[in-house]
């Protein structure tokens, strides 16, 4: 009964207070795919960018830094971090919309939503959809799939995936209905095994100039990801009926469709849906007045398709398009100043392998993008790849931006291109942090405060969290980094592994690396742990190979299964630990042999999340984050374990500098206490916890890794899946303290420990007899949970209460004393902790909302 009591108590306390933390990103700048960029047509310098896994951004006009508008996305709606399409209202600049959802396959069990804002994205309303949205699916760079009617902005159309067709809203996206007259919902799927759902509709484009302000726009064009039948459709009656455009091109997929004032519809086509493919394609111009199609492709024998399409609102004959994908030697942008009749290439061959560039490029704010291992004709700094987002500022013909698989490039002097002058390109992704982090280590000594490895990029050494590192980990380079560790007693020795079948060593504290030899059969790095004196334990893929130990060469470990989560003791260099299934393993001979130390733990599967960690300066001290099984602790090397009460979910565990007066490091977890998801810290070995993030700073999926900083008390680094490296520091200027959560058995909460001396015996059960025992009488229930010599006991507000003998009569007389609420807020049903007092009474919080404290029960 006590465990139930404290699980409920935690959910009450933890969620009611704001965090006293400041949250930032460790600077990387970019790091992921930018499938969409939008310049507002209604407000100058209002720019949005969408990502496939890391939310939606708005550029700060004064700082020129992007700000993430979806940091509020949390564990329960993690899929909202994938933004499949977006649009800015061309009439009311306050309004912005997006379709969110991560996957349409079985990786994501959640439906998507349309989110809408009328304050530039500061706050959002959510309209849940009855189907999934694929923000990280193939074809995510097509679009935009959602559009606002430029003449009647309460009307929106949205093109869905997976055969769900075309949808319409007539109330600013509050409600939606399917346009059943639009019947070609698209049947093509590029990967039936992994992404069986059809890509569906690729873009929605209104012909603003076909209508009048205040009335629905009559002419609307919709592209469909189909290569077997007509792919572009038109409605001339505001979406009531639809027909395929006659004589349109076949065999290619339409990616972008934009129309100009003179009635020219420009469409980029590729033989793939993107963002990675594309070996052929075309650009067509369709004259909506005459019905004429014209192939205006700048390259008649392309080895690529076409994706990004930008039209200058100041002069609609000025157009820029991008290849999808010219991987070698670089991407190509094409510029036309006559509506596509002629084109200029951004670079040209000048006697192979030399190229003549019409631009200069600057990656100084994100220098890791440069790859000095490239050899001509490949440049060290590329124009990009996966270029689907390409936009010219409608208020400034000189400003252009395009998104790539790693960053946003842009220029402020684009028209120099037209004059034969060099134009200048630079990274314009400051503030965007879209990496997916797999491991973080904050060493106790050395120049670096943080070492990281991540998907799609090898990893980084941060000596200054506010400055982008000069280079990512190289030589050897991993396309993705999985795991990193160092020797606690030899802190200059580091090891990391990634997606390639080898291992990397550093004797320079991570500043330089070399490749080590891998056992035969290794296909991927898996996980690695480094002993306190420099011995290495390696659990690579395939897991059937088992676990290996050694230094420069490896031998098979015995007694531990492949794929186990592993870590080293941070004091004794001979000791390593492992955890898989329900079993905890220990080796005392540098990993040669393992012994089963403990069985019956919550079962855990293979994976990359950091679920097992040992504490520095404490031999045999290990913590296990067992996901939905909770949090476990051993101080004797696994002989015995203690489960920490009240922790519903512990995804990962980390340690940081101890609080003043403590000789034990601060603990950090991501998980769930009671019914509250969050990031939590304990300063007393897990007895009490505080939630240190708040609902505005949740960062989607945060279950891979976490670590404190051993040199800075309170600092914590968190792995996210698409929101980069997030770190938090205690806000010294905060005015509201953080509410603590006690997870130990509280003797005061156990009615069996009440003082049952003779003075407390009270046989008059008709009144509130339990008050002299230290317990209030029940005020809302007459149901007995337990009977003893004192009387009958119930539970209210997570506490024991005494049931009056004449309970029903007592409830009637007591009702006159009960609270009736105020200002539209209800009375508290169990909370008695006063957070605020005014003329209406004492206030607290229940279920994330204010309530008036009921003095008849408190």
mmCIF file of C-alpha atoms in Angstrom, residues 373-595:
data_model
loop_
_atom_site.group_PDB
_atom_site.id
_atom_site.type_symbol
_atom_site.label_atom_id
_atom_site.label_comp_id
_atom_site.label_asym_id
_atom_site.label_seq_id
_atom_site.Cartn_x
_atom_site.Cartn_y
_atom_site.Cartn_z
ATOM 1 C CA UNK A 373 40.109 14.931 -47.218
ATOM 2 C CA UNK A 374 38.348 15.690 -50.523
ATOM 3 C CA UNK A 375 40.402 15.834 -53.691
ATOM 4 C CA UNK A 376 39.623 17.918 -56.759
ATOM 5 C CA UNK A 377 37.309 18.179 -58.518
ATOM 6 C CA UNK A 378 35.398 17.693 -55.260
ATOM 7 C CA UNK A 379 35.564 20.837 -53.110
ATOM 8 C CA UNK A 380 36.335 20.773 -49.409
ATOM 9 C CA UNK A 381 33.195 22.862 -48.863
ATOM 10 C CA UNK A 382 30.211 21.662 -50.858
ATOM 11 C CA UNK A 383 27.127 23.561 -51.929
ATOM 12 C CA UNK A 384 25.163 20.714 -50.448
ATOM 13 C CA UNK A 385 23.048 17.711 -51.223
ATOM 14 C CA UNK A 386 19.352 16.871 -50.810
ATOM 15 C CA UNK A 387 18.497 20.436 -51.874
ATOM 16 C CA UNK A 388 14.704 20.565 -51.863
ATOM 17 C CA UNK A 389 14.218 23.831 -49.965
ATOM 18 C CA UNK A 390 15.291 26.834 -52.020
ATOM 19 C CA UNK A 391 13.753 30.278 -51.579
ATOM 20 C CA UNK A 392 14.347 33.895 -52.607
ATOM 21 C CA UNK A 393 13.268 36.567 -50.132
ATOM 22 C CA UNK A 394 10.093 38.172 -51.575
ATOM 23 C CA UNK A 395 11.207 41.536 -50.142
ATOM 24 C CA UNK A 396 14.866 41.301 -51.216
ATOM 25 C CA UNK A 397 15.956 39.853 -54.546
ATOM 26 C CA UNK A 398 19.540 39.585 -53.307
ATOM 27 C CA UNK A 399 18.750 37.210 -50.456
ATOM 28 C CA UNK A 400 18.463 33.471 -51.138
ATOM 29 C CA UNK A 401 18.562 30.460 -48.807
ATOM 30 C CA UNK A 402 18.662 26.738 -49.410
ATOM 31 C CA UNK A 403 18.611 23.786 -47.084
ATOM 32 C CA UNK A 404 20.860 20.762 -47.432
ATOM 33 C CA UNK A 405 21.368 17.487 -45.625
ATOM 34 C CA UNK A 406 23.586 19.273 -43.107
ATOM 35 C CA UNK A 407 22.927 23.023 -42.981
ATOM 36 C CA UNK A 408 21.400 26.121 -44.554
ATOM 37 C CA UNK A 409 23.432 28.057 -47.080
ATOM 38 C CA UNK A 410 22.529 31.508 -48.301
ATOM 39 C CA UNK A 411 23.635 34.681 -49.990
ATOM 40 C CA UNK A 412 22.914 38.386 -49.563
ATOM 41 C CA UNK A 413 24.162 39.430 -53.022
ATOM 42 C CA UNK A 414 22.560 36.916 -55.365
ATOM 43 C CA UNK A 415 22.098 39.352 -58.223
ATOM 44 C CA UNK A 416 25.886 39.646 -58.565
ATOM 45 C CA UNK A 417 25.512 36.353 -60.412
ATOM 46 C CA UNK A 418 23.539 38.141 -63.135
ATOM 47 C CA UNK A 419 26.195 40.810 -63.539
ATOM 48 C CA UNK A 420 29.117 38.457 -63.940
ATOM 49 C CA UNK A 421 30.405 39.328 -60.490
ATOM 50 C CA UNK A 422 31.247 36.883 -57.727
ATOM 51 C CA UNK A 423 28.412 36.383 -55.252
ATOM 52 C CA UNK A 424 29.043 35.259 -51.704
ATOM 53 C CA UNK A 425 27.612 32.221 -49.958
ATOM 54 C CA UNK A 426 27.793 31.567 -46.225
ATOM 55 C CA UNK A 427 26.260 29.300 -43.612
ATOM 56 C CA UNK A 428 22.943 30.737 -42.404
ATOM 57 C CA UNK A 429 22.073 28.026 -39.894
ATOM 58 C CA UNK A 430 23.121 29.712 -36.662
ATOM 59 C CA UNK A 431 20.777 28.455 -33.939
ATOM 60 C CA UNK A 432 19.677 25.332 -35.767
ATOM 61 C CA UNK A 433 20.721 22.224 -33.852
ATOM 62 C CA UNK A 434 19.362 19.099 -35.510
ATOM 63 C CA UNK A 435 21.749 16.337 -34.561
ATOM 64 C CA UNK A 436 20.670 12.998 -33.081
ATOM 65 C CA UNK A 437 23.006 12.231 -30.191
ATOM 66 C CA UNK A 438 23.986 8.704 -29.145
ATOM 67 C CA UNK A 439 26.579 9.236 -26.417
ATOM 68 C CA UNK A 440 28.006 12.027 -24.275
ATOM 69 C CA UNK A 441 30.962 12.055 -21.888
ATOM 70 C CA UNK A 442 32.039 14.977 -19.706
ATOM 71 C CA UNK A 443 35.550 14.247 -18.398
ATOM 72 C CA UNK A 444 36.703 15.331 -14.961
ATOM 73 C CA UNK A 445 39.896 16.904 -16.295
ATOM 74 C CA UNK A 446 41.318 18.234 -19.524
ATOM 75 C CA UNK A 447 40.589 20.915 -22.057
ATOM 76 C CA UNK A 448 37.272 19.460 -23.221
ATOM 77 C CA UNK A 449 34.113 19.800 -21.164
ATOM 78 C CA UNK A 450 32.156 17.522 -23.466
ATOM 79 C CA UNK A 451 32.764 14.718 -25.962
ATOM 80 C CA UNK A 452 29.943 13.481 -28.172
ATOM 81 C CA UNK A 453 29.094 10.955 -30.858
ATOM 82 C CA UNK A 454 25.961 11.033 -32.990
ATOM 83 C CA UNK A 455 24.042 9.870 -36.036
ATOM 84 C CA UNK A 456 25.200 11.029 -39.486
ATOM 85 C CA UNK A 457 28.254 12.838 -38.081
ATOM 86 C CA UNK A 458 31.178 11.198 -36.302
ATOM 87 C CA UNK A 459 31.177 13.391 -33.222
ATOM 88 C CA UNK A 460 32.781 16.411 -31.585
ATOM 89 C CA UNK A 461 35.046 17.655 -28.832
ATOM 90 C CA UNK A 462 33.645 20.807 -27.214
ATOM 91 C CA UNK A 463 36.090 23.001 -25.356
ATOM 92 C CA UNK A 464 33.613 25.884 -25.488
ATOM 93 C CA UNK A 465 29.909 25.032 -25.578
ATOM 94 C CA UNK A 466 29.050 28.343 -27.235
ATOM 95 C CA UNK A 467 31.493 27.876 -30.108
ATOM 96 C CA UNK A 468 31.119 25.399 -32.941
ATOM 97 C CA UNK A 469 34.052 22.934 -32.984
ATOM 98 C CA UNK A 470 36.498 23.422 -35.829
ATOM 99 C CA UNK A 471 36.218 19.829 -36.976
ATOM 100 C CA UNK A 472 34.326 16.666 -36.341
ATOM 101 C CA UNK A 473 36.149 13.488 -35.335
ATOM 102 C CA UNK A 474 38.165 12.192 -38.279
ATOM 103 C CA UNK A 475 40.907 9.702 -39.127
ATOM 104 C CA UNK A 476 39.146 7.465 -38.741
ATOM 105 C CA UNK A 477 35.792 8.926 -39.629
ATOM 106 C CA UNK A 478 32.517 7.227 -38.749
ATOM 107 C CA UNK A 479 29.417 8.096 -40.734
ATOM 108 C CA UNK A 480 27.652 7.803 -37.357
ATOM 109 C CA UNK A 481 29.200 7.527 -33.921
ATOM 110 C CA UNK A 482 27.659 5.050 -31.462
ATOM 111 C CA UNK A 483 29.720 5.045 -28.274
ATOM 112 C CA UNK A 484 32.653 6.842 -26.637
ATOM 113 C CA UNK A 485 34.552 6.406 -23.362
ATOM 114 C CA UNK A 486 37.868 7.182 -21.677
ATOM 115 C CA UNK A 487 40.127 5.739 -19.003
ATOM 116 C CA UNK A 488 39.306 7.358 -15.672
ATOM 117 C CA UNK A 489 42.872 7.019 -14.354
ATOM 118 C CA UNK A 490 44.537 7.656 -17.734
ATOM 119 C CA UNK A 491 42.328 10.537 -18.888
ATOM 120 C CA UNK A 492 44.152 11.255 -22.136
ATOM 121 C CA UNK A 493 43.205 7.812 -23.498
ATOM 122 C CA UNK A 494 39.886 7.713 -25.377
ATOM 123 C CA UNK A 495 38.089 5.135 -27.511
ATOM 124 C CA UNK A 496 35.099 5.490 -29.809
ATOM 125 C CA UNK A 497 33.167 3.264 -32.205
ATOM 126 C CA UNK A 498 30.559 3.896 -34.881
ATOM 127 C CA UNK A 499 28.740 2.424 -37.838
ATOM 128 C CA UNK A 500 31.907 1.228 -39.582
ATOM 129 C CA UNK A 501 33.639 -2.068 -38.661
ATOM 130 C CA UNK A 502 36.607 -0.665 -36.768
ATOM 131 C CA UNK A 503 37.569 1.100 -33.576
ATOM 132 C CA UNK A 504 39.232 4.485 -32.974
ATOM 133 C CA UNK A 505 41.830 5.344 -30.315
ATOM 134 C CA UNK A 506 43.164 8.648 -29.042
ATOM 135 C CA UNK A 507 46.110 9.258 -26.716
ATOM 136 C CA UNK A 508 45.605 12.995 -27.126
ATOM 137 C CA UNK A 509 42.415 13.461 -25.110
ATOM 138 C CA UNK A 510 40.379 13.238 -28.300
ATOM 139 C CA UNK A 511 42.275 15.836 -30.313
ATOM 140 C CA UNK A 512 43.700 13.224 -32.709
ATOM 141 C CA UNK A 513 42.745 9.630 -33.476
ATOM 142 C CA UNK A 514 43.949 6.474 -35.187
ATOM 143 C CA UNK A 515 42.173 3.311 -36.255
ATOM 144 C CA UNK A 516 42.606 0.042 -34.395
ATOM 145 C CA UNK A 517 42.152 -3.539 -35.563
ATOM 146 C CA UNK A 518 38.767 -5.222 -35.241
ATOM 147 C CA UNK A 519 38.047 -8.914 -34.709
ATOM 148 C CA UNK A 520 37.067 -10.848 -37.823
ATOM 149 C CA UNK A 521 33.424 -10.578 -38.727
ATOM 150 C CA UNK A 522 32.699 -7.221 -37.116
ATOM 151 C CA UNK A 523 30.262 -5.187 -39.222
ATOM 152 C CA UNK A 524 29.555 -2.250 -36.916
ATOM 153 C CA UNK A 525 31.001 -0.723 -33.778
ATOM 154 C CA UNK A 526 28.201 -1.296 -31.269
ATOM 155 C CA UNK A 527 29.207 -0.240 -27.742
ATOM 156 C CA UNK A 528 32.580 0.284 -26.085
ATOM 157 C CA UNK A 529 33.770 0.713 -22.491
ATOM 158 C CA UNK A 530 37.254 1.723 -21.313
ATOM 159 C CA UNK A 531 38.634 0.475 -18.006
ATOM 160 C CA UNK A 532 40.082 2.830 -15.454
ATOM 161 C CA UNK A 533 43.634 1.885 -16.533
ATOM 162 C CA UNK A 534 42.966 1.735 -20.291
ATOM 163 C CA UNK A 535 41.776 -1.798 -21.017
ATOM 164 C CA UNK A 536 38.952 -1.945 -23.554
ATOM 165 C CA UNK A 537 35.724 -3.931 -23.593
ATOM 166 C CA UNK A 538 33.914 -3.978 -26.939
ATOM 167 C CA UNK A 539 30.417 -5.235 -27.792
ATOM 168 C CA UNK A 540 30.255 -4.862 -31.601
ATOM 169 C CA UNK A 541 27.776 -6.025 -34.219
ATOM 170 C CA UNK A 542 26.699 -8.586 -35.199
ATOM 171 C CA UNK A 543 25.841 -9.493 -31.637
ATOM 172 C CA UNK A 544 26.328 -13.172 -32.409
ATOM 173 C CA UNK A 545 30.078 -12.541 -32.359
ATOM 174 C CA UNK A 546 29.939 -11.868 -28.635
ATOM 175 C CA UNK A 547 31.913 -9.391 -26.540
ATOM 176 C CA UNK A 548 35.672 -8.766 -26.863
ATOM 177 C CA UNK A 549 38.366 -7.482 -24.540
ATOM 178 C CA UNK A 550 41.903 -6.191 -25.088
ATOM 179 C CA UNK A 551 43.749 -3.084 -26.126
ATOM 180 C CA UNK A 552 45.399 -3.082 -29.535
ATOM 181 C CA UNK A 553 44.153 -6.597 -30.258
ATOM 182 C CA UNK A 554 41.056 -8.397 -29.017
ATOM 183 C CA UNK A 555 40.028 -11.759 -27.672
ATOM 184 C CA UNK A 556 36.581 -13.148 -26.941
ATOM 185 C CA UNK A 557 35.147 -12.576 -23.502
ATOM 186 C CA UNK A 558 33.505 -15.528 -21.821
ATOM 187 C CA UNK A 559 30.325 -15.590 -19.788
ATOM 188 C CA UNK A 560 28.594 -12.524 -21.253
ATOM 189 C CA UNK A 561 26.227 -12.446 -24.253
ATOM 190 C CA UNK A 562 26.812 -10.329 -27.327
ATOM 191 C CA UNK A 563 24.951 -7.052 -27.414
ATOM 192 C CA UNK A 564 25.090 -6.533 -23.641
ATOM 193 C CA UNK A 565 25.053 -2.966 -22.335
ATOM 194 C CA UNK A 566 28.517 -2.515 -20.853
ATOM 195 C CA UNK A 567 30.493 -0.137 -18.655
ATOM 196 C CA UNK A 568 33.716 -0.077 -16.669
ATOM 197 C CA UNK A 569 34.310 0.384 -12.981
ATOM 198 C CA UNK A 570 35.743 3.887 -12.656
ATOM 199 C CA UNK A 571 38.174 2.946 -9.874
ATOM 200 C CA UNK A 572 39.367 -0.635 -10.353
ATOM 201 C CA UNK A 573 40.817 -1.080 -13.835
ATOM 202 C CA UNK A 574 40.246 -4.832 -13.815
ATOM 203 C CA UNK A 575 36.470 -4.629 -13.354
ATOM 204 C CA UNK A 576 33.829 -4.364 -16.075
ATOM 205 C CA UNK A 577 30.060 -4.754 -15.897
ATOM 206 C CA UNK A 578 27.326 -5.862 -18.285
ATOM 207 C CA UNK A 579 23.544 -5.926 -18.349
ATOM 208 C CA UNK A 580 21.250 -7.800 -20.738
ATOM 209 C CA UNK A 581 17.933 -9.533 -20.294
ATOM 210 C CA UNK A 582 17.332 -9.763 -16.559
ATOM 211 C CA UNK A 583 20.965 -10.428 -15.670
ATOM 212 C CA UNK A 584 23.830 -8.327 -14.354
ATOM 213 C CA UNK A 585 27.361 -9.504 -15.169
ATOM 214 C CA UNK A 586 30.773 -8.653 -13.702
ATOM 215 C CA UNK A 587 34.341 -9.300 -14.770
ATOM 216 C CA UNK A 588 37.336 -8.910 -12.446
ATOM 217 C CA UNK A 589 40.006 -9.808 -15.026
ATOM 218 C CA UNK A 590 39.724 -6.880 -17.501
ATOM 219 C CA UNK A 591 36.867 -8.537 -19.390
ATOM 220 C CA UNK A 592 38.295 -11.986 -20.043
ATOM 221 C CA UNK A 593 35.581 -13.765 -18.069
ATOM 222 C CA UNK A 594 32.264 -12.646 -16.653
ATOM 223 C CA UNK A 595 30.171 -13.973 -13.800
#
